Amino acid sequence: MANEVFLKLEGIKKSFGGVHALRGVDLEIRKGEIHCLAGENGCGKSTLIKAISGVHDVDEGKIWIEGEQVEHLHPIDAINRGVQVIYQDFAIFPNLTVAENIALNGEVKDRTKLVSWKRIHQVAEAAMEQVGARMDPDMLLEQLPVAGKQMVAICRAIINDAKLLILDEPTTALTEPEVERLFQVIRSLKDKGIAIMIVNHKLDEIYKIADRLTILRNGSFVSTGLISEYDTQRFTRDLTGHEFESKKYVPENAGEEIFRVEHLTLPGKFEDVSFAINKGDVLGITGLLGSGRGELGEALFGVTPAQSGKIFLNGEEIRIKSIDDALNNRIGYVPEDRLTQGLFMDRSIEDNTVVSSIRNYFHGLKLNESEMEEATNRWIGELSIAAPSPKPPVRTLSGGNAQKVVIAKWLNTEPRLFILNGPTVGVDIGAKAEIHAILRGLAAQGIGIIIISDDLPELFTNCNKIVVMRQGKVGVITDNSVDNIEL
Amino acid sequence: MKKGKRNSMLTSTQMILLYVIIVFCIIVGLRQPAFFSVATVINIARAAIFSACFALCEMIVIISGGIDVSFPAIGCVAMYVPMYLIDKGMGSQSAWFCFGVAILIGLGFGLFNSILIAVLDIPPLIATLATSSIASGGAVTIFGSHDYTSLPEGLQKIYNTNLITYVDPNTGFSYVLNILVLVPIIASIIVAFLLKRTMLGRGLYAIGGAKHAARVAGLNVRGLQFFAYIFSGAFTGLTAMIYTTLMKSARISALMGDEMIIIAACVIGGVRITGGHGTVSGTLLGVLLITLVQNSLNMLGIPTSWQRFVVGIIILLGTILTSWQTKRSLKAEKA
Ligand SMILES: Nc1ncnc2c1ncn2[C@@H]1O[C@H](COP(=O)(O)OP(=O)(O)O)[C@@H](O)[C@H]1O
Ligand SMILES: [Mg+2]
């Protein structure tokens, strides 16, 4: 039963005007499996889902549901055959209650004329029971957080005898505990024999939840297989079509010490933290949320300075009691939430690039515009920021390119130490690899690099030293020859 | 949780409106003790009859995610044409004829609105503005603009039928409440039932809250939009004939300009202008408040020239209040 095929697609093609969204996709979903569909933004995942749910009529290709070939699938046919989709916007009613949102589709399907609020509540309670979600049935949906809206959408989907539940990027707007909660629900639905297809491109999440994986690129089918057949390297290669160096980072030739902290302490946050960075080192700091990893980074940049301990830069002791101290010592910091803290989204790439080094561009009272533009163009080239010119606002860039602008801003200040907190959160896998390569290059030039992250694979490949924080103290300091560490 | 629910009942839009209405009445009553009398109740009720009916129409349309600024024009044509036909000897004097023609005209324009909006996908504001111009401009061109002030037999009979007659013991004046006051009352009950208890009504909320989601759910979005505008049009025709009967007048521009005050009454009553929210009770309270303000400002000694201004301020405050309510309800999400 576990290997019975529920849905089979062959050579699916779909164009919109001149855009070939799908160029021949094969897919096979088995009963009771959790199947992950991965691919970079715009590669056609959502379009494929709409082909399965009958929203789009495909141009070419064949679809079988439970062994029966279907042609010109209509949304209502798909639903009647047990295909339920939870779209990125959930398609819920913000102005109606939880109970009504769950029960409405069924009422429409049954062509009910009069509404029985009692029945609506019963249906909703039963669905919430089955999914294991607890919500106030009389709450308006607009009052629920995203995760709650998603649960309502799931409850609604499964009451209509779902056999295949498709979720389009269900984790993008969720916090980590919410993702856990969602995965629990998904696993319990799988145990009930429902096939699940999830669109996701975060490998760590895919490992946690999926049985099998299908990868699309540019509208084309690339590969499919058991999750165990994919390691990071193959996943990245299939996803992006590029071979990325995932060799573990080892400095070419270790040099003299650049940066050292001794017994750094901020009571209640971290204590007695000591480590050193030599020329060529990329140092990783990791730990669970609340282990003090973030606070340590902020202390080194003077946001919330440490109370005691010593800090040495290039052999000289320095004091960092404020952000100004850090800037004067040429320390750069990319905050975790770059969108609100690191960038002026509506200003141009150029404005963002020069904002921290604006002093260098004053000639008397006049700003030297051409120098600013030249510098920005240079970074656009060096960091390969995908932008036609220095002028478009940062808001128009993708996550990875926006992150590169933050990096450009700091590189333009010629930092001696560069601290990055979660530098690749929300960044496409291709851009992620590029950012890693940039950081390695900087380290080789003698800039001290600190990456604060909870993405362990990221640290293992890119940092030659890793500081593991546990409850405010340095748990261990290790090199990257390990493959896993306890946090 | 129980407590939370009771709490939100006490601070619901309806309750707050009720407090405002009570405070307003007390202020007027302190200045003019005569305000607290059966006569006032009858006056206000009479004045609110058509506003309540129009507001119910508008509410349904707004809940469905639309807006209708064409009802005054539709109403004018609906009241004028039967009188014109009778005047030209082409109609009967019966109430059935008058109401029937008025309702048919309203229904026709409602159908026209719904074709523009649901089939041609024209934004409701633009579509109903166009309908409004077409209706009133066309009617003036075809039928001219006469002022009919005498009622045909059938309507006169209704005019003479009162539900309540009250003679003030002090002044000896008599106050009457026409039988037609039952129309908004019965309509309110029907509309409330429709909205709360039928799939048709829930569908209207659904398309007003999230049209796309409604389509995905398999609701007949177009059909629901047709219903909203056609119902609203037909009921507007009926209301227009009530107006003619009670005011003993049919003019081609009698109702023009009323749309703003009616939309304001809805919004004050908690109907969200963006669609998907609104109740009959809230809307009726909104109508009550606006009617009270319009009809008792002279009792407060506010000169007529200022009245429009004051009404404007009340509308503004009421709208701020409801949008504040909305924000607060959205903020509860964070809690
Ligand atoms: N309705 C549409 N009309 C025109 N182009 C579309 C439409 N839907 C998707 N596309 C295009 O098809 C491609 C794939 O889009 P999509 O399936 O949304 O990608 P994904 O979900 O993988 O990010 C994109 O280039 C997108 O611009
Ligand atoms: Mg998508």
mmCIF file of N, CA and C in Angstrom, chain A residues 50-57 65 70-81 83:
data_model
loop_
_atom_site.group_PDB
_atom_site.id
_atom_site.type_symbol
_atom_site.label_atom_id
_atom_site.label_comp_id
_atom_site.label_asym_id
_atom_site.label_seq_id
_atom_site.Cartn_x
_atom_site.Cartn_y
_atom_site.Cartn_z
ATOM 1 N N LYS A 50 -0.962 24.058 -9.587
ATOM 2 C CA LYS A 50 -2.234 24.473 -10.186
ATOM 3 C C LYS A 50 -2.640 23.550 -11.329
ATOM 4 N N ALA A 51 -1.649 22.914 -11.955
ATOM 5 C CA ALA A 51 -2.001 21.934 -12.988
ATOM 6 C C ALA A 51 -2.637 20.708 -12.327
ATOM 7 N N ILE A 52 -2.087 20.309 -11.181
ATOM 8 C CA ILE A 52 -2.625 19.133 -10.486
ATOM 9 C C ILE A 52 -4.017 19.399 -9.942
ATOM 10 N N SER A 53 -4.241 20.634 -9.491
ATOM 11 C CA SER A 53 -5.537 20.930 -8.872
ATOM 12 C C SER A 53 -6.568 21.369 -9.891
ATOM 13 N N GLY A 54 -6.173 21.401 -11.166
ATOM 14 C CA GLY A 54 -7.140 21.735 -12.203
ATOM 15 C C GLY A 54 -7.363 23.214 -12.406
ATOM 16 N N VAL A 55 -6.617 24.059 -11.707
ATOM 17 C CA VAL A 55 -6.773 25.503 -11.889
ATOM 18 C C VAL A 55 -6.240 25.906 -13.269
ATOM 19 N N HIS A 56 -5.098 25.303 -13.660
ATOM 20 C CA HIS A 56 -4.575 25.518 -15.009
ATOM 21 C C HIS A 56 -4.816 24.265 -15.843
ATOM 22 N N ASP A 57 -5.292 24.451 -17.053
ATOM 23 C CA ASP A 57 -5.367 23.336 -17.988
ATOM 24 C C ASP A 57 -3.986 23.237 -18.634
ATOM 25 N N ILE A 65 -4.705 9.916 -11.944
ATOM 26 C CA ILE A 65 -5.012 9.923 -10.517
ATOM 27 C C ILE A 65 -5.550 8.549 -10.154
ATOM 28 N N VAL A 70 -6.744 11.287 -16.458
ATOM 29 C CA VAL A 70 -7.756 12.343 -16.498
ATOM 30 C C VAL A 70 -7.331 13.400 -17.497
ATOM 31 N N GLU A 71 -8.317 13.879 -18.255
ATOM 32 C CA GLU A 71 -8.012 14.951 -19.189
ATOM 33 C C GLU A 71 -8.842 16.171 -18.842
ATOM 34 N N HIS A 72 -8.301 17.331 -19.104
ATOM 35 C CA HIS A 72 -8.974 18.595 -18.780
ATOM 36 C C HIS A 72 -9.559 18.558 -17.384
ATOM 37 N N LEU A 73 -8.670 18.384 -16.450
ATOM 38 C CA LEU A 73 -9.068 18.324 -15.048
ATOM 39 C C LEU A 73 -9.642 19.676 -14.626
ATOM 40 N N HIS A 74 -10.817 19.656 -13.998
ATOM 41 C CA HIS A 74 -11.375 20.891 -13.457
ATOM 42 C C HIS A 74 -11.177 20.903 -11.951
ATOM 43 N N PRO A 75 -11.129 22.102 -11.348
ATOM 44 C CA PRO A 75 -10.894 22.149 -9.898
ATOM 45 C C PRO A 75 -11.839 21.226 -9.133
ATOM 46 N N ILE A 76 -13.089 21.209 -9.557
ATOM 47 C CA ILE A 76 -14.057 20.425 -8.791
ATOM 48 C C ILE A 76 -13.788 18.921 -8.964
ATOM 49 N N ASP A 77 -13.303 18.516 -10.169
ATOM 50 C CA ASP A 77 -12.931 17.104 -10.366
ATOM 51 C C ASP A 77 -11.786 16.730 -9.435
ATOM 52 N N ALA A 78 -10.789 17.612 -9.388
ATOM 53 C CA ALA A 78 -9.623 17.342 -8.548
ATOM 54 C C ALA A 78 -10.056 17.156 -7.103
ATOM 55 N N ILE A 79 -10.942 18.054 -6.647
ATOM 56 C CA ILE A 79 -11.416 17.961 -5.261
ATOM 57 C C ILE A 79 -12.176 16.650 -5.063
ATOM 58 N N ASN A 80 -13.032 16.322 -6.013
ATOM 59 C CA ASN A 80 -13.804 15.086 -5.879
ATOM 60 C C ASN A 80 -12.922 13.845 -5.875
ATOM 61 N N ARG A 81 -11.738 13.948 -6.506
ATOM 62 C CA ARG A 81 -10.822 12.817 -6.483
ATOM 63 C C ARG A 81 -9.885 12.867 -5.292
ATOM 64 N N VAL A 83 -7.951 15.556 -4.179
ATOM 65 C CA VAL A 83 -6.781 16.432 -4.199
ATOM 66 C C VAL A 83 -7.146 17.761 -3.531
#
